[in-house]
PDB file of C-alpha atoms in Angstrom:
ATOM      1  CA  MET H   1     -18.327 -29.504  -3.399  1.00  0.00           C
ATOM      2  CA  ALA H   2     -14.266 -30.074  -3.593  1.00  0.00           C
ATOM      3  CA  ARG H   3     -12.611 -28.315  -6.224  1.00  0.00           C
ATOM      4  CA  VAL H   4     -11.028 -30.271  -8.517  1.00  0.00           C
ATOM      5  CA  GLY H   5      -7.363 -28.627 -10.173  1.00  0.00           C
ATOM      6  CA  PHE H   6      -6.041 -29.637 -13.667  1.00  0.00           C
ATOM      7  CA  ILE H   7      -3.178 -31.126 -12.075  1.00  0.00           C
ATOM      8  CA  GLN H   8      -4.185 -34.715 -11.546  1.00  0.00           C
ATOM      9  CA  ASP H   9      -0.780 -36.587 -11.202  1.00  0.00           C
ATOM     10  CA  GLU H  10       3.036 -36.431 -10.140  1.00  0.00           C
ATOM     11  CA  LEU H  11       3.947 -35.839 -14.043  1.00  0.00           C
ATOM     12  CA  ASP H  12       1.420 -33.171 -14.301  1.00  0.00           C
ATOM     13  CA  LEU H  13       3.213 -31.575 -11.172  1.00  0.00           C
ATOM     14  CA  LYS H  14       6.393 -32.332 -12.679  1.00  0.00           C
ATOM     15  CA  LEU H  15       5.627 -30.629 -15.467  1.00  0.00           C
ATOM     16  CA  LEU H  16       4.282 -27.574 -13.677  1.00  0.00           C
ATOM     17  CA  VAL H  17       7.399 -27.119 -11.511  1.00  0.00           C
ATOM     18  CA  LEU H  18       9.595 -27.127 -14.733  1.00  0.00           C
ATOM     19  CA  TYR H  19       7.338 -24.726 -16.644  1.00  0.00           C
ATOM     20  CA  ILE H  20       7.612 -22.391 -13.210  1.00  0.00           C
ATOM     21  CA  MET H  21      11.243 -23.144 -13.065  1.00  0.00           C
ATOM     22  CA  SER H  22      12.257 -22.130 -16.623  1.00  0.00           C
ATOM     23  CA  ARG H  23      10.303 -18.734 -16.077  1.00  0.00           C
ATOM     24  CA  VAL H  24      11.673 -17.564 -12.382  1.00  0.00           C
ATOM     25  CA  ALA H  25      14.398 -14.720 -12.874  1.00  0.00           C
ATOM     26  CA  ALA H  26      16.545 -16.355 -10.260  1.00  0.00           C
ATOM     27  CA  PRO H  27      17.154 -19.593  -8.104  1.00  0.00           C
ATOM     28  CA  VAL H  28      13.813 -19.573  -5.413  1.00  0.00           C
ATOM     29  CA  THR H  29      13.242 -20.776  -1.743  1.00  0.00           C
ATOM     30  CA  PHE H  30      11.311 -23.954  -1.699  1.00  0.00           C
ATOM     31  CA  PHE H  31       8.252 -21.705  -0.458  1.00  0.00           C
ATOM     32  CA  GLN H  32       8.557 -19.150  -3.127  1.00  0.00           C
ATOM     33  CA  LEU H  33       8.187 -22.229  -5.178  1.00  0.00           C
ATOM     34  CA  LEU H  34       5.434 -23.697  -3.226  1.00  0.00           C
ATOM     35  CA  GLU H  35       3.637 -20.115  -3.400  1.00  0.00           C
ATOM     36  CA  LEU H  36       3.989 -20.412  -6.961  1.00  0.00           C
ATOM     37  CA  ALA H  37       2.491 -23.681  -7.749  1.00  0.00           C
ATOM     38  CA  LEU H  38      -0.464 -23.307  -5.614  1.00  0.00           C
ATOM     39  CA  CYS H  39      -2.093 -21.704  -9.005  1.00  0.00           C
ATOM     40  CA  ASP H  40      -3.941 -24.944  -9.189  1.00  0.00           C
ATOM     41  CA  ALA H  41      -6.107 -27.176  -6.698  1.00  0.00           C
ATOM     42  CA  GLY H  42      -4.256 -30.074  -7.420  1.00  0.00           C
ATOM     43  CA  VAL H  43      -1.122 -28.958  -5.841  1.00  0.00           C
ATOM     44  CA  ASP H  44      -0.451 -29.497  -2.399  1.00  0.00           C
ATOM     45  CA  TYR H  45       2.865 -29.325   0.032  1.00  0.00           C
ATOM     46  CA  PHE H  46       3.425 -32.996   0.556  1.00  0.00           C
ATOM     47  CA  SER H  47       3.014 -34.048  -3.411  1.00  0.00           C
ATOM     48  CA  LEU H  48       5.121 -30.659  -3.676  1.00  0.00           C
ATOM     49  CA  THR H  49       8.142 -31.850  -1.698  1.00  0.00           C
ATOM     50  CA  GLN H  50       8.233 -35.302  -3.302  1.00  0.00           C
ATOM     51  CA  VAL H  51       8.216 -34.130  -6.951  1.00  0.00           C
ATOM     52  CA  VAL H  52      10.612 -31.034  -6.196  1.00  0.00           C
ATOM     53  CA  ASN H  53      13.244 -33.938  -4.570  1.00  0.00           C
ATOM     54  CA  ASP H  54      12.538 -36.277  -7.756  1.00  0.00           C
ATOM     55  CA  LEU H  55      13.399 -33.433  -9.908  1.00  0.00           C
ATOM     56  CA  VAL H  56      16.712 -32.842  -7.934  1.00  0.00           C
ATOM     57  CA  GLU H  57      17.793 -36.602  -8.015  1.00  0.00           C
ATOM     58  CA  THR H  58      17.343 -36.730 -11.993  1.00  0.00           C
ATOM     59  CA  GLU H  59      19.117 -33.585 -12.233  1.00  0.00           C
ATOM     60  CA  HIS H  60      16.358 -31.445 -13.750  1.00  0.00           C
ATOM     61  CA  LEU H  61      16.556 -29.112 -10.793  1.00  0.00           C
ATOM     62  CA  VAL H  62      19.757 -27.824  -8.450  1.00  0.00           C
ATOM     63  CA  LEU H  63      19.789 -26.992  -4.885  1.00  0.00           C
ATOM     64  CA  GLU H  64      22.515 -24.352  -3.761  1.00  0.00           C
ATOM     65  CA  ASN H  65      22.095 -22.656  -0.741  1.00  0.00           C
ATOM     66  CA  GLU H  66      18.718 -23.454   0.151  1.00  0.00           C
ATOM     67  CA  ARG H  67      17.474 -22.096  -3.323  1.00  0.00           C
ATOM     68  CA  TYR H  68      16.493 -24.448  -6.430  1.00  0.00           C
ATOM     69  CA  SER H  69      17.105 -23.326 -10.197  1.00  0.00           C
ATOM     70  CA  ILE H  70      16.345 -25.192 -13.351  1.00  0.00           C
ATOM     71  CA  THR H  71      19.348 -27.297 -15.142  1.00  0.00           C
ATOM     72  CA  ASP H  72      19.821 -27.245 -18.836  1.00  0.00           C
ATOM     73  CA  LYS H  73      18.247 -31.064 -19.070  1.00  0.00           C
ATOM     74  CA  GLY H  74      15.230 -29.545 -16.989  1.00  0.00           C
ATOM     75  CA  ARG H  75      14.896 -26.811 -19.383  1.00  0.00           C
ATOM     76  CA  HIS H  76      14.967 -28.703 -22.526  1.00  0.00           C
ATOM     77  CA  ASN H  77      12.568 -30.867 -20.884  1.00  0.00           C
ATOM     78  CA  SER H  78      10.116 -28.048 -19.913  1.00  0.00           C
ATOM     79  CA  GLU H  79      10.658 -26.748 -23.544  1.00  0.00           C
ATOM     80  CA  ILE H  80       9.303 -30.002 -24.752  1.00  0.00           C
ATOM     81  CA  CYS H  81       6.637 -30.743 -22.578  1.00  0.00           C
ATOM     82  CA  GLU H  82       4.816 -27.041 -21.843  1.00  0.00           C
ATOM     83  CA  SER H  83       1.989 -27.487 -23.990  1.00  0.00           C
ATOM     84  CA  SER H  84       0.566 -30.304 -21.995  1.00  0.00           C
ATOM     85  CA  LEU H  85      -0.003 -28.098 -19.392  1.00  0.00           C
ATOM     86  CA  PRO H  86      -3.191 -26.654 -19.618  1.00  0.00           C
ATOM     87  CA  PHE H  87      -3.421 -22.892 -21.139  1.00  0.00           C
ATOM     88  CA  SER H  88      -5.561 -21.682 -17.730  1.00  0.00           C
ATOM     89  CA  VAL H  89      -2.750 -23.096 -15.678  1.00  0.00           C
ATOM     90  CA  ARG H  90       0.331 -21.453 -17.452  1.00  0.00           C
ATOM     91  CA  ARG H  91      -1.881 -17.945 -17.715  1.00  0.00           C
ATOM     92  CA  HIS H  92      -2.231 -18.292 -13.866  1.00  0.00           C
ATOM     93  CA  CYS H  93       1.513 -19.245 -13.032  1.00  0.00           C
ATOM     94  CA  ASP H  94       2.676 -16.276 -15.680  1.00  0.00           C
ATOM     95  CA  GLU H  95       0.811 -13.732 -13.678  1.00  0.00           C
ATOM     96  CA  ASN H  96       2.085 -15.303 -10.522  1.00  0.00           C
ATOM     97  CA  LEU H  97       5.704 -15.172 -11.850  1.00  0.00           C
ATOM     98  CA  VAL H  98       5.418 -11.361 -12.348  1.00  0.00           C
ATOM     99  CA  ARG H  99       5.147 -10.467  -9.072  1.00  0.00           C
ATOM    100  CA  VAL H 100       7.679 -13.302  -8.116  1.00  0.00           C
ATOM    101  CA  ASN H 101      10.331 -12.285 -10.678  1.00  0.00           C
ATOM    102  CA  ASP H 102       9.709  -8.437  -9.680  1.00  0.00           C
ATOM    103  CA  ALA H 103      10.857  -9.462  -6.418  1.00  0.00           C
ATOM    104  CA  LEU H 104      13.606 -11.638  -7.108  1.00  0.00           C
ATOM    105  CA  ARG H 105      15.348  -9.009  -9.715  1.00  0.00           C
ATOM    106  CA  ARG H 106      15.097  -6.570  -6.894  1.00  0.00           C
ATOM    107  CA  GLU H 107      16.912  -9.135  -4.240  1.00  0.00           C
ATOM    108  CA  GLN H 108      19.473  -9.474  -6.963  1.00  0.00           C
ATOM    109  CA  GLN H 109      19.900  -5.676  -7.073  1.00  0.00           C
ATOM    110  CA  VAL H 110      19.920  -4.589  -3.603  1.00  0.00           C
ATOM    111  CA  GLN H 111      22.239  -6.370  -1.552  1.00  0.00           C
ATOM    112  CA  ALA H 112      23.886  -5.790   2.057  1.00  0.00           C
ATOM    113  CA  SER H 113      25.707  -7.657   4.453  1.00  0.00           C
ATOM    114  CA  LEU H 114      27.322  -7.887   7.744  1.00  0.00           C
ATOM    115  CA  THR H 115      30.873  -9.077   8.797  1.00  0.00           C
ATOM    116  CA  PRO H 116      31.478  -8.930  12.367  1.00  0.00           C
ATOM    117  CA  HIS H 117      34.591  -8.536  14.097  1.00  0.00           C
ATOM    118  CA  PRO H 118      35.951  -9.954  17.585  1.00  0.00           C
ATOM    119  CA  ASP H 119      35.729  -6.411  19.210  1.00  0.00           C
ATOM    120  CA  GLY H 120      31.628  -6.301  18.687  1.00  0.00           C
ATOM    121  CA  THR H 121      32.002  -4.125  15.727  1.00  0.00           C
ATOM    122  CA  CYS H 122      31.621  -5.085  12.103  1.00  0.00           C
ATOM    123  CA  THR H 123      31.512  -3.888   8.273  1.00  0.00           C
ATOM    124  CA  VAL H 124      28.407  -3.270   6.332  1.00  0.00           C
ATOM    125  CA  ARG H 125      28.713  -3.320   2.964  1.00  0.00           C
ATOM    126  CA  LEU H 126      25.999  -2.243   0.337  1.00  0.00           C
ATOM    127  CA  CYS H 127      25.460  -2.812  -3.021  1.00  0.00           C
ATOM    128  CA  PHE H 128      23.205  -1.533  -5.731  1.00  0.00           C
ATOM    129  CA  SER H 129      22.757  -2.042  -9.457  1.00  0.00           C
ATOM    130  CA  ASP H 130      20.822  -1.916 -12.231  1.00  0.00           C
ATOM    131  CA  ASP H 131      20.174  -3.409 -15.625  1.00  0.00           C
ATOM    132  CA  GLY H 132      23.364  -1.945 -16.621  1.00  0.00           C
ATOM    133  CA  GLY H 133      25.840  -2.961 -13.519  1.00  0.00           C
ATOM    134  CA  PRO H 134      26.541  -1.562 -10.169  1.00  0.00           C
ATOM    135  CA  LEU H 135      25.633   1.774  -9.095  1.00  0.00           C
ATOM    136  CA  LEU H 136      27.081   1.360  -5.342  1.00  0.00           C
ATOM    137  CA  ASP H 137      29.166  -0.637  -4.094  1.00  0.00           C
ATOM    138  CA  MET H 138      30.439   0.302  -0.718  1.00  0.00           C
ATOM    139  CA  GLN H 139      31.526  -0.948   2.720  1.00  0.00           C
ATOM    140  CA  VAL H 140      31.229   1.217   6.045  1.00  0.00           C
ATOM    141  CA  PHE H 141      32.457   0.346   9.550  1.00  0.00           C
ATOM    142  CA  SER H 142      29.608   0.097  12.255  1.00  0.00           C
ATOM    143  CA  PRO H 143      30.582   0.409  15.854  1.00  0.00           C
ATOM    144  CA  THR H 144      28.038  -2.096  16.938  1.00  0.00           C
ATOM    145  CA  CYS H 145      26.672  -5.133  15.096  1.00  0.00           C
ATOM    146  CA  ALA H 146      23.049  -4.058  16.055  1.00  0.00           C
ATOM    147  CA  ARG H 147      23.878  -0.561  14.264  1.00  0.00           C
ATOM    148  CA  GLY H 148      24.720  -2.604  11.280  1.00  0.00           C
ATOM    149  CA  GLU H 149      21.975  -4.429  11.180  1.00  0.00           C
ATOM    150  CA  ASP H 150      19.479  -1.470  11.318  1.00  0.00           C
ATOM    151  CA  LEU H 151      21.886   0.076   8.347  1.00  0.00           C
ATOM    152  CA  VAL H 152      21.568  -3.245   6.252  1.00  0.00           C
ATOM    153  CA  SER H 153      17.739  -2.796   6.873  1.00  0.00           C
ATOM    154  CA  ARG H 154      17.148   0.600   6.029  1.00  0.00           C
ATOM    155  CA  PHE H 155      19.194   0.375   2.975  1.00  0.00           C
ATOM    156  CA  LYS H 156      17.185  -2.647   1.513  1.00  0.00           C
ATOM    157  CA  GLN H 157      14.161  -0.859   2.235  1.00  0.00           C
ATOM    158  CA  ARG H 158      15.254   2.433   0.303  1.00  0.00           C
ATOM    159  CA  PRO H 159      18.337   1.632  -1.882  1.00  0.00           C
ATOM    160  CA  GLN H 160      17.702   4.583  -4.283  1.00  0.00           C
ATOM    161  CA  GLN H 161      17.391   6.967  -1.526  1.00  0.00           C
ATOM    162  CA  PHE H 162      20.637   6.271  -0.241  1.00  0.00           C
ATOM    163  CA  TYR H 163      22.219   5.846  -3.418  1.00  0.00           C
ATOM    164  CA  HIS H 164      20.745   9.506  -4.141  1.00  0.00           C
ATOM    165  CA  GLN H 165      21.984  11.135  -1.395  1.00  0.00           C
ATOM    166  CA  ILE H 166      25.568   9.851  -1.563  1.00  0.00           C
ATOM    167  CA  MET H 167      25.724  11.192  -5.030  1.00  0.00           C
ATOM    168  CA  SER H 168      24.569  14.706  -3.888  1.00  0.00           C
ATOM    169  CA  ALA H 169      26.954  14.816  -0.856  1.00  0.00           C
ATOM    170  CA  LEU H 170      29.435  13.896  -3.770  1.00  0.00           C
ATOM    171  CA  ASP H 171      28.134  16.371  -6.044  1.00  0.00           C
ATOM    172  CA  ASP H 172      30.666  19.597  -5.981  1.00  0.00           C
ATOM    173  CA  THR H 173      28.295  21.643  -8.059  1.00  0.00           C
ATOM    174  CA  PRO H 174      27.397  24.573  -6.349  1.00  0.00           C
ATOM    175  CA  GLU H 175      23.449  24.579  -5.486  1.00  0.00           C
ATOM    176  CA  THR H 176      21.587  27.946  -6.948  1.00  0.00           C
TER     177      THR H 176
END
């Protein structure tokens, strides 16, 4: 027996997308949105693609740098219509949003980039912040881009460790 979802038509799916987008912590990729929208059996990839494109055309969502965010118009319409979504769908979305929002916040707090130079070297920029603002923002030279990519990868995995080691190295308090 096929499972039937609460999302039955295009309007239901638009309401679901606006509900999700009004609650994400930062702009999301299409695949992040798909992951969040698959909280109901009535959602599929192709329908979601069409609905998201329609919401961009009607200026409920905006697409910048391959990430979607909600506009004021979309947020307003979401607030008006969110009670139309079944409680169980909203609850399931909210549960999924906790996990995704944690990842999005971390992505915003931990940033690293590479600027290659013509001679094969590169500059690596490492940034780490918390809710209060930046904790670390530094640039280092790397003799190769491969080594720079390794630095970026390791920094993104353990930014707190980098921060604490740098602070320890800069701390002039004698050890006892």
